[in-house]
Tab-separated table of C-alpha atoms in Angstrom:
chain	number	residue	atom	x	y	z
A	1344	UNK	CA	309.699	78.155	338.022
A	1345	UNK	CA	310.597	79.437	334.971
A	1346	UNK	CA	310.873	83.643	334.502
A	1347	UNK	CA	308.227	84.794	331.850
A	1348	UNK	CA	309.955	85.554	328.859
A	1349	UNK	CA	310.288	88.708	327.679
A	1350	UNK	CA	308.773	91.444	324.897
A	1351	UNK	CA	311.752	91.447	322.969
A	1352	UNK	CA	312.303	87.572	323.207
A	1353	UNK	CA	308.967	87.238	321.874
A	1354	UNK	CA	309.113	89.237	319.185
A	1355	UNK	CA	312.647	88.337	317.848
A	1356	UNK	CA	311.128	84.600	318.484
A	1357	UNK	CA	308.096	85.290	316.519
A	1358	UNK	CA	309.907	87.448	313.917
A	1359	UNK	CA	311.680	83.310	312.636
A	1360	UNK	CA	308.163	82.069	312.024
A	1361	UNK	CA	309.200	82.786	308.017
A	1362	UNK	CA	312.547	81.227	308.214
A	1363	UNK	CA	311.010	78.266	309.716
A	1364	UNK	CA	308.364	77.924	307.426
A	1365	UNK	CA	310.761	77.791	304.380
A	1366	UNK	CA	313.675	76.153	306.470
A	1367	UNK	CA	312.252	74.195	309.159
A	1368	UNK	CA	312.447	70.296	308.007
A	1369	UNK	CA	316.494	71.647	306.693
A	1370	UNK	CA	316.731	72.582	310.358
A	1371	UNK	CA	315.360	69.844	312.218
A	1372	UNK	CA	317.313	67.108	309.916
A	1373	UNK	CA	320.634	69.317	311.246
A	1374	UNK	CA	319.968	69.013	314.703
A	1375	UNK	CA	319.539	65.084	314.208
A	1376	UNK	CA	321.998	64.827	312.514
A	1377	UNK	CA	324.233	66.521	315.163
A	1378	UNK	CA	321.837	65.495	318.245
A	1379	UNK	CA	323.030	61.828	317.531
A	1380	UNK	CA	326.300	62.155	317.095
A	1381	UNK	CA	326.340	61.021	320.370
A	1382	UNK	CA	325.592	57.261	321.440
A	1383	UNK	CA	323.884	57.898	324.640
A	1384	UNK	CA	321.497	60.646	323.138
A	1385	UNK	CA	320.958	58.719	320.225
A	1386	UNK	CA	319.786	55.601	322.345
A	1387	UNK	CA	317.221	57.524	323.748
A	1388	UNK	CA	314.982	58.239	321.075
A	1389	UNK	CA	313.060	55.397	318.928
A	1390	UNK	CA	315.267	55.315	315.721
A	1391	UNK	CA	312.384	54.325	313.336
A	1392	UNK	CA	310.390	57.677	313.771
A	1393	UNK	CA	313.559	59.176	313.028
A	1394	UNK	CA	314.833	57.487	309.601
A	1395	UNK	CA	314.200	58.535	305.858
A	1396	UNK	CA	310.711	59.114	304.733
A	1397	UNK	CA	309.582	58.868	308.240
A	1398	UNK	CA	307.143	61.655	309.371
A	1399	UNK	CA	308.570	62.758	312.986
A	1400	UNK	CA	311.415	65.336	311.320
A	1401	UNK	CA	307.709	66.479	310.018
A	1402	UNK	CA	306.363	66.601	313.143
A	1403	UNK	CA	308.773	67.727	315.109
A	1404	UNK	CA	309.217	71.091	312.434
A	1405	UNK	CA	305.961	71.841	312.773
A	1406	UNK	CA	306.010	71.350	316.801
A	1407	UNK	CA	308.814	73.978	316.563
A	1408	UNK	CA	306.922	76.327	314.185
A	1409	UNK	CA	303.806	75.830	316.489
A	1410	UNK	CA	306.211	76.996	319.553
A	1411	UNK	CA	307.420	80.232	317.657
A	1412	UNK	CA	303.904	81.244	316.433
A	1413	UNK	CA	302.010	80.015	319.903
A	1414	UNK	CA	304.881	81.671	322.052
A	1415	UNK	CA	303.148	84.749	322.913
A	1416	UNK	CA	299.610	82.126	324.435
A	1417	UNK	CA	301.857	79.042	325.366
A	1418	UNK	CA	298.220	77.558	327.110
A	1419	UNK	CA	296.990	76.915	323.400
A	1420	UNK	CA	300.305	74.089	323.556
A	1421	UNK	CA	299.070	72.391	326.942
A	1422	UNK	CA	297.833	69.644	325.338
A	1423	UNK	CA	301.314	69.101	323.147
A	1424	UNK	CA	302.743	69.876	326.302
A	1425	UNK	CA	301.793	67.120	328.115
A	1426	UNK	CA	301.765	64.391	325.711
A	1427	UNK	CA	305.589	65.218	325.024
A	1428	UNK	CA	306.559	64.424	328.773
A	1429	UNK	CA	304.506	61.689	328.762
A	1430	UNK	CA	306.711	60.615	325.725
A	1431	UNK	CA	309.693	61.820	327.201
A	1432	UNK	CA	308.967	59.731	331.022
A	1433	UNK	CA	308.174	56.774	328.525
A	1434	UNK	CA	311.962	57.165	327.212
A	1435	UNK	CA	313.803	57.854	330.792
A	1436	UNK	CA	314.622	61.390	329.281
A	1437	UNK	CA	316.390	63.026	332.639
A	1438	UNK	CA	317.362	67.076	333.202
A	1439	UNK	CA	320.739	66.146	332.248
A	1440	UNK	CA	319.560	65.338	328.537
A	1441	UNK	CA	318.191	68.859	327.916
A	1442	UNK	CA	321.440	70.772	327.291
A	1443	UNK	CA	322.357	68.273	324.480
A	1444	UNK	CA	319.155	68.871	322.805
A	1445	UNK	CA	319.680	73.052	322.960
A	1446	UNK	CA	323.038	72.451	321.648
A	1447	UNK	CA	321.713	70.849	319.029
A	1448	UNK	CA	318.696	73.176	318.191
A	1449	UNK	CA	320.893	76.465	318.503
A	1450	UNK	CA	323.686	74.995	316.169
A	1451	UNK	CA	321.195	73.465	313.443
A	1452	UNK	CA	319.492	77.236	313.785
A	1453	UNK	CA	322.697	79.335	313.138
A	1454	UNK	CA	323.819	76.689	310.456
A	1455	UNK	CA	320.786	76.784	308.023
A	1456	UNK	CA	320.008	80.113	308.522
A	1457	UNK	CA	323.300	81.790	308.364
A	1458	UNK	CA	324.243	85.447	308.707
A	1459	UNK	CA	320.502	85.779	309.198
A	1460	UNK	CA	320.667	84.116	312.827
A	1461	UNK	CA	322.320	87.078	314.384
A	1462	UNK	CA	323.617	86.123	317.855
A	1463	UNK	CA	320.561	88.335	319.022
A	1464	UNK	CA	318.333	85.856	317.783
A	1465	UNK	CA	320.228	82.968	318.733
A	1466	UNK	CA	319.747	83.865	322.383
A	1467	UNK	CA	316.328	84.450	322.040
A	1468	UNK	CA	315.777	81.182	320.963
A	1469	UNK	CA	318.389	80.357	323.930
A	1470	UNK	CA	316.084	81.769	326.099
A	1471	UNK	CA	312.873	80.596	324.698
A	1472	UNK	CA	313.782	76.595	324.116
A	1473	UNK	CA	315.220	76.836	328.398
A	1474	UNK	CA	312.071	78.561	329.247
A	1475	UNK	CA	310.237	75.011	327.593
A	1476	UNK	CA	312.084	72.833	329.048
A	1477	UNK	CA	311.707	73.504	332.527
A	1478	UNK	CA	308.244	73.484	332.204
A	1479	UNK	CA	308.659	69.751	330.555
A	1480	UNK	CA	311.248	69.083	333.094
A	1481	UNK	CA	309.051	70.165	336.153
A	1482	UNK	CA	306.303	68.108	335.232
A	1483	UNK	CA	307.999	65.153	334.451
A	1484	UNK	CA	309.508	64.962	337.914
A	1485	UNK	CA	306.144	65.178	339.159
A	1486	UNK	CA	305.678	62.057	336.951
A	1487	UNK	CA	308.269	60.476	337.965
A	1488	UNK	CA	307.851	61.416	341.319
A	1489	UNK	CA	303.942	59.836	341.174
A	1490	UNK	CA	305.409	56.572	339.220
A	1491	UNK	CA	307.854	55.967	342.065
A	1492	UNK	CA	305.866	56.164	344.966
A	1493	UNK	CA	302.736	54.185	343.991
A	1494	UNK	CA	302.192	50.462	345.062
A	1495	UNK	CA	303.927	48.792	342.185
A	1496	UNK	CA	305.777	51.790	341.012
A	1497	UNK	CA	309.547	51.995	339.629
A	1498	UNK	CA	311.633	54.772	337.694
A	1499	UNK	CA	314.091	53.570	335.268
A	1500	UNK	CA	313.826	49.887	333.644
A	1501	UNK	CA	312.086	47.008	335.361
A	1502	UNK	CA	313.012	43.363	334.201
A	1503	UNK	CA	309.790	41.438	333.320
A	1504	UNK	CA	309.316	37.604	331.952
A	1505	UNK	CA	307.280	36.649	329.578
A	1506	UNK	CA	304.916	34.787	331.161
A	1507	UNK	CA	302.630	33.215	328.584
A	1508	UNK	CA	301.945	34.532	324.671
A	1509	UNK	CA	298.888	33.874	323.108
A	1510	UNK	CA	298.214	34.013	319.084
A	1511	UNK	CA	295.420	36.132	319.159
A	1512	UNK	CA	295.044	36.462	315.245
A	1513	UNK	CA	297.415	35.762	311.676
A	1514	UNK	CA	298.806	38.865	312.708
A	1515	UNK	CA	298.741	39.941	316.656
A	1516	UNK	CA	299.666	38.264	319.065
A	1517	UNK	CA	299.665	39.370	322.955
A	1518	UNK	CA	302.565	39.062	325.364
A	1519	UNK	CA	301.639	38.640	329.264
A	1520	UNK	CA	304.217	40.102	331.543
A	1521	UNK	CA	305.015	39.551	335.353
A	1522	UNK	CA	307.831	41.486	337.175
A	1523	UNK	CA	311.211	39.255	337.214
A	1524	UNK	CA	311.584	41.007	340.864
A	1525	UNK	CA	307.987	39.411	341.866
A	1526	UNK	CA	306.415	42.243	343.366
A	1527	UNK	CA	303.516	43.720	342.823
A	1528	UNK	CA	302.799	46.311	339.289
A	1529	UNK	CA	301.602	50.127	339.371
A	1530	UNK	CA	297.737	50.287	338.384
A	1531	UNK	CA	298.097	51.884	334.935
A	1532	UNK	CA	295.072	53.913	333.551
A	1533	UNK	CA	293.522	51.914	331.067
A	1534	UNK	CA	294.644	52.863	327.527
A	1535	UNK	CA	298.286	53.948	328.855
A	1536	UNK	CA	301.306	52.041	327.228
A	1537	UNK	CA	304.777	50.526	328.119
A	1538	UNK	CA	307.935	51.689	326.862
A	1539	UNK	CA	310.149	48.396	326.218
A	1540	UNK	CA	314.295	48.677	325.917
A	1541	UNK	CA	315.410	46.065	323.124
A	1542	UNK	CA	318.457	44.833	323.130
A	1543	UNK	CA	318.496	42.609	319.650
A	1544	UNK	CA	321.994	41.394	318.736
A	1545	UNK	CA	323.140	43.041	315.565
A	1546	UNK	CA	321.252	46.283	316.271
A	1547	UNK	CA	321.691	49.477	318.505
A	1548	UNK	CA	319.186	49.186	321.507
A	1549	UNK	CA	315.822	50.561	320.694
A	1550	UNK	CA	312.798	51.753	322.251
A	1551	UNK	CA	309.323	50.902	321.532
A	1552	UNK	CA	305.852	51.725	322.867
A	1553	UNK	CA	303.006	49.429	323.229
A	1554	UNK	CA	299.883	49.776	324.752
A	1555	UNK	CA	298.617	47.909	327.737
A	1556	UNK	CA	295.481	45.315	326.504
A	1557	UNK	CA	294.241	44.665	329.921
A	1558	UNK	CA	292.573	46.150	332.448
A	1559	UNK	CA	294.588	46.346	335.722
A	1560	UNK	CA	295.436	43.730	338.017
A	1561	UNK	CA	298.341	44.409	340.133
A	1562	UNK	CA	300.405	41.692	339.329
A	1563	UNK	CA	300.863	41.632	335.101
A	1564	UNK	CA	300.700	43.649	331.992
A	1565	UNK	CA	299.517	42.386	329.039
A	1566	UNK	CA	300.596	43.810	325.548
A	1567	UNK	CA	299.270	42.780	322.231
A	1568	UNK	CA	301.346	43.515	319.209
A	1569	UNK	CA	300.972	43.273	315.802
A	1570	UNK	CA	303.201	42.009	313.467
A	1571	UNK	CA	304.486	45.144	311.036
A	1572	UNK	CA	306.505	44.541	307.815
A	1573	UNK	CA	309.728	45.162	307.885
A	1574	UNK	CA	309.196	45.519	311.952
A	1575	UNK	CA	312.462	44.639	313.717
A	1576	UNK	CA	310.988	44.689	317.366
A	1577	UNK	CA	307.493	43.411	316.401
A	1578	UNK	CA	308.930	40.426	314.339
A	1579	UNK	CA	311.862	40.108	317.204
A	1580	UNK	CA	308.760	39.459	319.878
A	1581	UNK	CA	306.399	37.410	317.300
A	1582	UNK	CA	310.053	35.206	316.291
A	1583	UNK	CA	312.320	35.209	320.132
A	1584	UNK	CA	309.741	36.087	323.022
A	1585	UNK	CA	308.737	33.162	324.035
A	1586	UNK	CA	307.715	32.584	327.654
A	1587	UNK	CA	310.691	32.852	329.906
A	1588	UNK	CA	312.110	36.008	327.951
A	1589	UNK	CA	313.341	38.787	330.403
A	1590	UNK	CA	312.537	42.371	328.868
A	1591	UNK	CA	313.080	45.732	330.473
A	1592	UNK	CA	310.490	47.746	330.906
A	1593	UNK	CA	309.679	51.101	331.915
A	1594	UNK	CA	306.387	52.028	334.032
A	1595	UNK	CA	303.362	53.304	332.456
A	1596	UNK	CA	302.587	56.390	330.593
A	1597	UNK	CA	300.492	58.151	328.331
A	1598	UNK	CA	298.008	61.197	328.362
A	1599	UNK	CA	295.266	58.864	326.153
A	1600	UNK	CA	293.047	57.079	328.843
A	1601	UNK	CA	289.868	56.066	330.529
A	1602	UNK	CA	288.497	58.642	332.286
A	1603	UNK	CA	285.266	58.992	334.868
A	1604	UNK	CA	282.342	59.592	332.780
A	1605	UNK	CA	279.584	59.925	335.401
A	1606	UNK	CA	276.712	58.319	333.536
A	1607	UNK	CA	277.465	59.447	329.707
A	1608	UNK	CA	277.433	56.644	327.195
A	1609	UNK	CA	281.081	55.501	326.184
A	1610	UNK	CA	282.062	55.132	322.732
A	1611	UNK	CA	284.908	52.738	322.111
A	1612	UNK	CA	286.081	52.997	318.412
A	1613	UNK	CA	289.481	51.269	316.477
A	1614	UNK	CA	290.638	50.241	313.913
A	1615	UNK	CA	293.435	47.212	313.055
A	1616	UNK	CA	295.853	46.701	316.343
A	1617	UNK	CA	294.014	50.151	317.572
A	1618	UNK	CA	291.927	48.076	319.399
A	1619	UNK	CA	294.150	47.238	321.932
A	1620	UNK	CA	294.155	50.055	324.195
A	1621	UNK	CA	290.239	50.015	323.911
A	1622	UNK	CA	290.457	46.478	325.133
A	1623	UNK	CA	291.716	47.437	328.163
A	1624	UNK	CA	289.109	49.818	328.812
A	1625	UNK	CA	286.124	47.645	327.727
A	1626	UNK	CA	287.745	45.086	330.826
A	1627	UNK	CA	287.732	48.168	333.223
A	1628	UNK	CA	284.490	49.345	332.332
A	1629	UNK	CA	283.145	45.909	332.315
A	1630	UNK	CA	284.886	44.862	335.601
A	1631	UNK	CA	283.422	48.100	337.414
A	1632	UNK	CA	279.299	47.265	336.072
A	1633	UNK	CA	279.500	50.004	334.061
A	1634	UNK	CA	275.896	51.399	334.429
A	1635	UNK	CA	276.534	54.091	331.702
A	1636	UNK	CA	276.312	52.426	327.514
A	1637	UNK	CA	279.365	51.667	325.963
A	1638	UNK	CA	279.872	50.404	322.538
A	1639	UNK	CA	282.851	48.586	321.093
A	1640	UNK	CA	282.796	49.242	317.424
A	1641	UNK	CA	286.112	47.727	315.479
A	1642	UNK	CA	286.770	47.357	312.202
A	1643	UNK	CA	289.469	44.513	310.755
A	1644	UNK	CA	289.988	42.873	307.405
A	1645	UNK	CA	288.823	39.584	307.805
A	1646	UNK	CA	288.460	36.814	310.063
A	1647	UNK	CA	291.862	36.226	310.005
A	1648	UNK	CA	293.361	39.311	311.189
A	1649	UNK	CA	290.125	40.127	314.097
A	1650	UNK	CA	292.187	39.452	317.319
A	1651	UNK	CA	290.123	39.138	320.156
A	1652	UNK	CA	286.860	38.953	319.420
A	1653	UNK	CA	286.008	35.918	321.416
A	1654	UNK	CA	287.307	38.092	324.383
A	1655	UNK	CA	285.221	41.040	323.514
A	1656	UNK	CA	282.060	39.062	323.224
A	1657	UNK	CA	282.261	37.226	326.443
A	1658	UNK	CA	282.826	40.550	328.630
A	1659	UNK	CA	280.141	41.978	326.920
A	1660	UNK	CA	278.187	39.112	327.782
A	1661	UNK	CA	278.567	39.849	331.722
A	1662	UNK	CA	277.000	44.017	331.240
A	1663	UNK	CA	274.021	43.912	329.302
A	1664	UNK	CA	275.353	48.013	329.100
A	1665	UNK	CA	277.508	46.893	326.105
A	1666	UNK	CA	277.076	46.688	322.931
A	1667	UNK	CA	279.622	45.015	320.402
A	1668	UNK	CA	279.600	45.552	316.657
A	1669	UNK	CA	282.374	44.487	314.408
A	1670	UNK	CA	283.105	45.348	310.654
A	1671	UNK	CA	285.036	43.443	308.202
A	1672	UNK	CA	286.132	45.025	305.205
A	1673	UNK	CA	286.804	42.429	303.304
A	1674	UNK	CA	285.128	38.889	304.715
A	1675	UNK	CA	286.444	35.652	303.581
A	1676	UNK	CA	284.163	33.363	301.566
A	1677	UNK	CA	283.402	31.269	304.255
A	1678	UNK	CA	282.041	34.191	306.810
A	1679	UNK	CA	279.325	34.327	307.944
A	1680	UNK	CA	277.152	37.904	308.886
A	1681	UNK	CA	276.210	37.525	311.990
A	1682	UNK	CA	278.871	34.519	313.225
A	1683	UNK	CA	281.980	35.924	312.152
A	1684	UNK	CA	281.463	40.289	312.225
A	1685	UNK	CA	278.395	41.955	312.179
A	1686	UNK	CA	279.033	44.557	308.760
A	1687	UNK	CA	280.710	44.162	305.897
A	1688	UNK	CA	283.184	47.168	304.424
A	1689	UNK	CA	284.343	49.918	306.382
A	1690	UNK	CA	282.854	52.271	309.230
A	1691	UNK	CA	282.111	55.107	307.375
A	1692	UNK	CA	281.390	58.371	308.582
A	1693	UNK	CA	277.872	58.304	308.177
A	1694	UNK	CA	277.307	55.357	309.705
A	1695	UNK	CA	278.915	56.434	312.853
A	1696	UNK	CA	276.939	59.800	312.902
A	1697	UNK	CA	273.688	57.607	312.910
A	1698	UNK	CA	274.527	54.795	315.036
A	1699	UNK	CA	276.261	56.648	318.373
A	1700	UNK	CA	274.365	59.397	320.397
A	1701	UNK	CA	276.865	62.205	319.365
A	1702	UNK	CA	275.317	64.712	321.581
A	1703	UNK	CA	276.113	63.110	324.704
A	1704	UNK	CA	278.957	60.385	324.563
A	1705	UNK	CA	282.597	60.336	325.097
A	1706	UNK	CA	284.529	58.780	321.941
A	1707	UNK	CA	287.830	56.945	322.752
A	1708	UNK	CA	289.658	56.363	319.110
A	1709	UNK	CA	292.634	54.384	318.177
A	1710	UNK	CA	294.116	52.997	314.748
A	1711	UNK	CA	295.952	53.762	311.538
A	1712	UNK	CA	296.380	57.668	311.092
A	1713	UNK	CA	293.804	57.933	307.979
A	1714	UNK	CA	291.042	55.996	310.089
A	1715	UNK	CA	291.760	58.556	312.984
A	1716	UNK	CA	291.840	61.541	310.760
A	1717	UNK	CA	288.705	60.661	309.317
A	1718	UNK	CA	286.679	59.827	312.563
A	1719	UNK	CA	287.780	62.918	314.972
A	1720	UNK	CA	286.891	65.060	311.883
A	1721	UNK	CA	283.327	63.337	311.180
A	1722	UNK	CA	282.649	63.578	315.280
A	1723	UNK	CA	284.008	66.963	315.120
A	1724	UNK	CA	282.004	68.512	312.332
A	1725	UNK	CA	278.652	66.582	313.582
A	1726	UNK	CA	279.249	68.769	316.851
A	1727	UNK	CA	280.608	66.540	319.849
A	1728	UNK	CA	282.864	68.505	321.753
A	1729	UNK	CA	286.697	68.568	321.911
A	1730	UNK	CA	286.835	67.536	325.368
A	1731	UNK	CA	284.807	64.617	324.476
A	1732	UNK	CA	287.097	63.113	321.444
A	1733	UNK	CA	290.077	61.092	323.254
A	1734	UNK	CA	292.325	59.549	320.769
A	1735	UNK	CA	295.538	57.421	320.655
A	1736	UNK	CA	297.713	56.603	317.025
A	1737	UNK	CA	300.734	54.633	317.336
A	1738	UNK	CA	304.029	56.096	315.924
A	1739	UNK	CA	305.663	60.173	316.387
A	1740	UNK	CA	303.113	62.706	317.493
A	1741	UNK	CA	301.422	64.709	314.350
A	1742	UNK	CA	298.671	66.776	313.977
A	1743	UNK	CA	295.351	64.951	312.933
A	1744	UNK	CA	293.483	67.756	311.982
A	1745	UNK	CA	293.930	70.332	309.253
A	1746	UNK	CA	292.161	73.070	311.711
């Protein structure tokens, strides 16, 4: 366990917030730049949240101003806290990793800020960034730990095959995977993701995350994964992974998930390829005869792009508890209300204040960051608990809300 860290550490560490507010991004881009000088570090992290006008150096600057100004009541971070070593357990980040990253941070420190990182404050930072990570690195050997020793469970990467891949709309299609090994696969918690190693000839490796779209089984994973522009492992799967394609896989992870209600109504809410996470949960809810209401409410362009809503319909069919409503923003001329989505435009903020029983249900979010933003900060300001929004948005970690 970690030694608390000290008066003076905290105050030299809180006495940077300034510096990092006019410095930080300068900072962060310097210990990138130096963090992946080398290959094996550089491998670890998903390169596309890390190139130009991408928002993790964002993120990350303010996760390290939050740190500094949060550093004297570290359990306002627990949250962060966690859903970094879920990250990290996603990306096989090991003990051995954390040393590079200090090197990194302390260098980038004393070379933006100059004569004014005084070796007094480089050691409190020293001191505060170890005092971090063994908190990260205790808990993710507990994760670790709990991965390995389930029925199904692995550390490291698993070869899987492609079983079978299914066009589920113009622009997502899903993936079903079985272990290459045979045996049996951990029970994830619905709405948990895989971390997938790519190996595409011409490229370095990379590492993406996509989230499970079935309930569990034992035996597969599903993934279903849209198409992005410009997307070199999205249009590598939609082009090359056909069935028979081996692909290494870590286990599952992720803080976002289904979690035992009791009997409160479930509210199941995405937007775009958000909805696949909350497919996985509809089958688990479904599968159990959920007593409790849930309602599926998506929102796609058009008929085109609405994967699964066949699927949706017919496991709502079997639980007269669920309730299905779809939007399309934009239907096609040949739509029909009613047939093809149940509202035209977009769910707006109203709408989802009048039609869901915000004083007692449990939202579960997912989709584009505006879409999120938006919904957490309607439920939010109509009064439904904290501990009652759940959300998921795909791409680095950022802060949703303004306050």
């Amino acid at each position: 366990m970690s030694q608390p860290l000290s008066e003076h550490t905290i105050a030299l560490v809180k006495a940077t917030v300034p510096a990092l507010e006019a410095h930080g991004m300068d900072i962060v881009h310097e210990m990138y730049s130096r963090m992946f000088q080398n290959p094996d570090i550089r491998d670890l992290f998903n390169q596309s949240h890390h190139a130009h006008g991408s928002s993790q150096p964002r993120a990350l600057t303010d996760a390290i101003l939050a740190y500094a100004s949060n550093i004297d009541n570290l359990a306002a971070l627990a949250p962060a806290v966690e859903r970094i070593t879920q990250k990290h357990v996603g990306l096989q980040i090991l003990p051995e990793h954390y040393p590079h990253v200090a090197e990194a941070l302390l260098g980038a420190i004393k070379a933006v800020l100059g004569d004014a990182a005084t070796d007094e404050i480089i050691a409190a930072w020293g001191e505060a960034y170890w005092f971090l990570a063994n908190i990260l690195i205790a808990r993710e050997e507990r994760i670790y730990t709990e991965q390995k020793e389930m029925t199904g469970g692995w550390n490291g990467w698993r070869d899987f095959r492609v079983e079978d891949v299914i066009r589920e709309s113009s622009v997502i299609k899903s993936f079903v995977l079985r272990p290459l090994d045979g045996g049996p696969v951990m029970q994830h918690k619905p709405g948990q993701y895989l971390t997938f190693w790519f190996e595409i000839p011409g490229h370095p490796p990379i590492k993406r995350n996509y989230s499970i779209s079935a309930a569990p089984n034992g035996e597969t994973y599903r993934i279903s994964v849209k198409r992005e522009p410009q997307g070199l492992a999205s249009g590598w799967l939609h082009d090359e992974a056909a069935p028979g394609t081996i692909l290494k896989v870590a286990a599952p992870a992720g803080e976002f998930f289904l979690d035992n209600h009791d009997q409160r109504p479930v509210i199941l809410l995405s937007g775009g390829v958000g909805l696949t996470p909350m497919i996985a949960m509809l089958e688990a809810l479904v599968e159990g005869n959920a007593e409790a209401p849930v309602h599926y409410i998506h929102g796609t362009h058009d008929r085109e792009t609405h994967a699964m809503r066949d699927h949706v319909r017919a496991l709502a069919a079997r639980n007269s508890a669920v309730r299905v409503t779809d939007f399309h923003q934009t239907p096609r001329p040949d739509e029909a209300q009613g047939r093809d989505y149940d509202l035209a435009g977009i769910i707006t903020n109203e709408w989802l204040v009048a039609n869901t029983p915000v004083a007692e249900a449990d939202y579960y979010i997912c989709g584009p960051r505006l879409f999120l933003r938006h919904a957490v900060s309607t439920l939010s300001l109509a009064g439904v608990p904290a501990n009652r929004i759940h959300y998921e948005f795909f791409g680095p970690a950022e802060e949703l809300l303004a306050a």
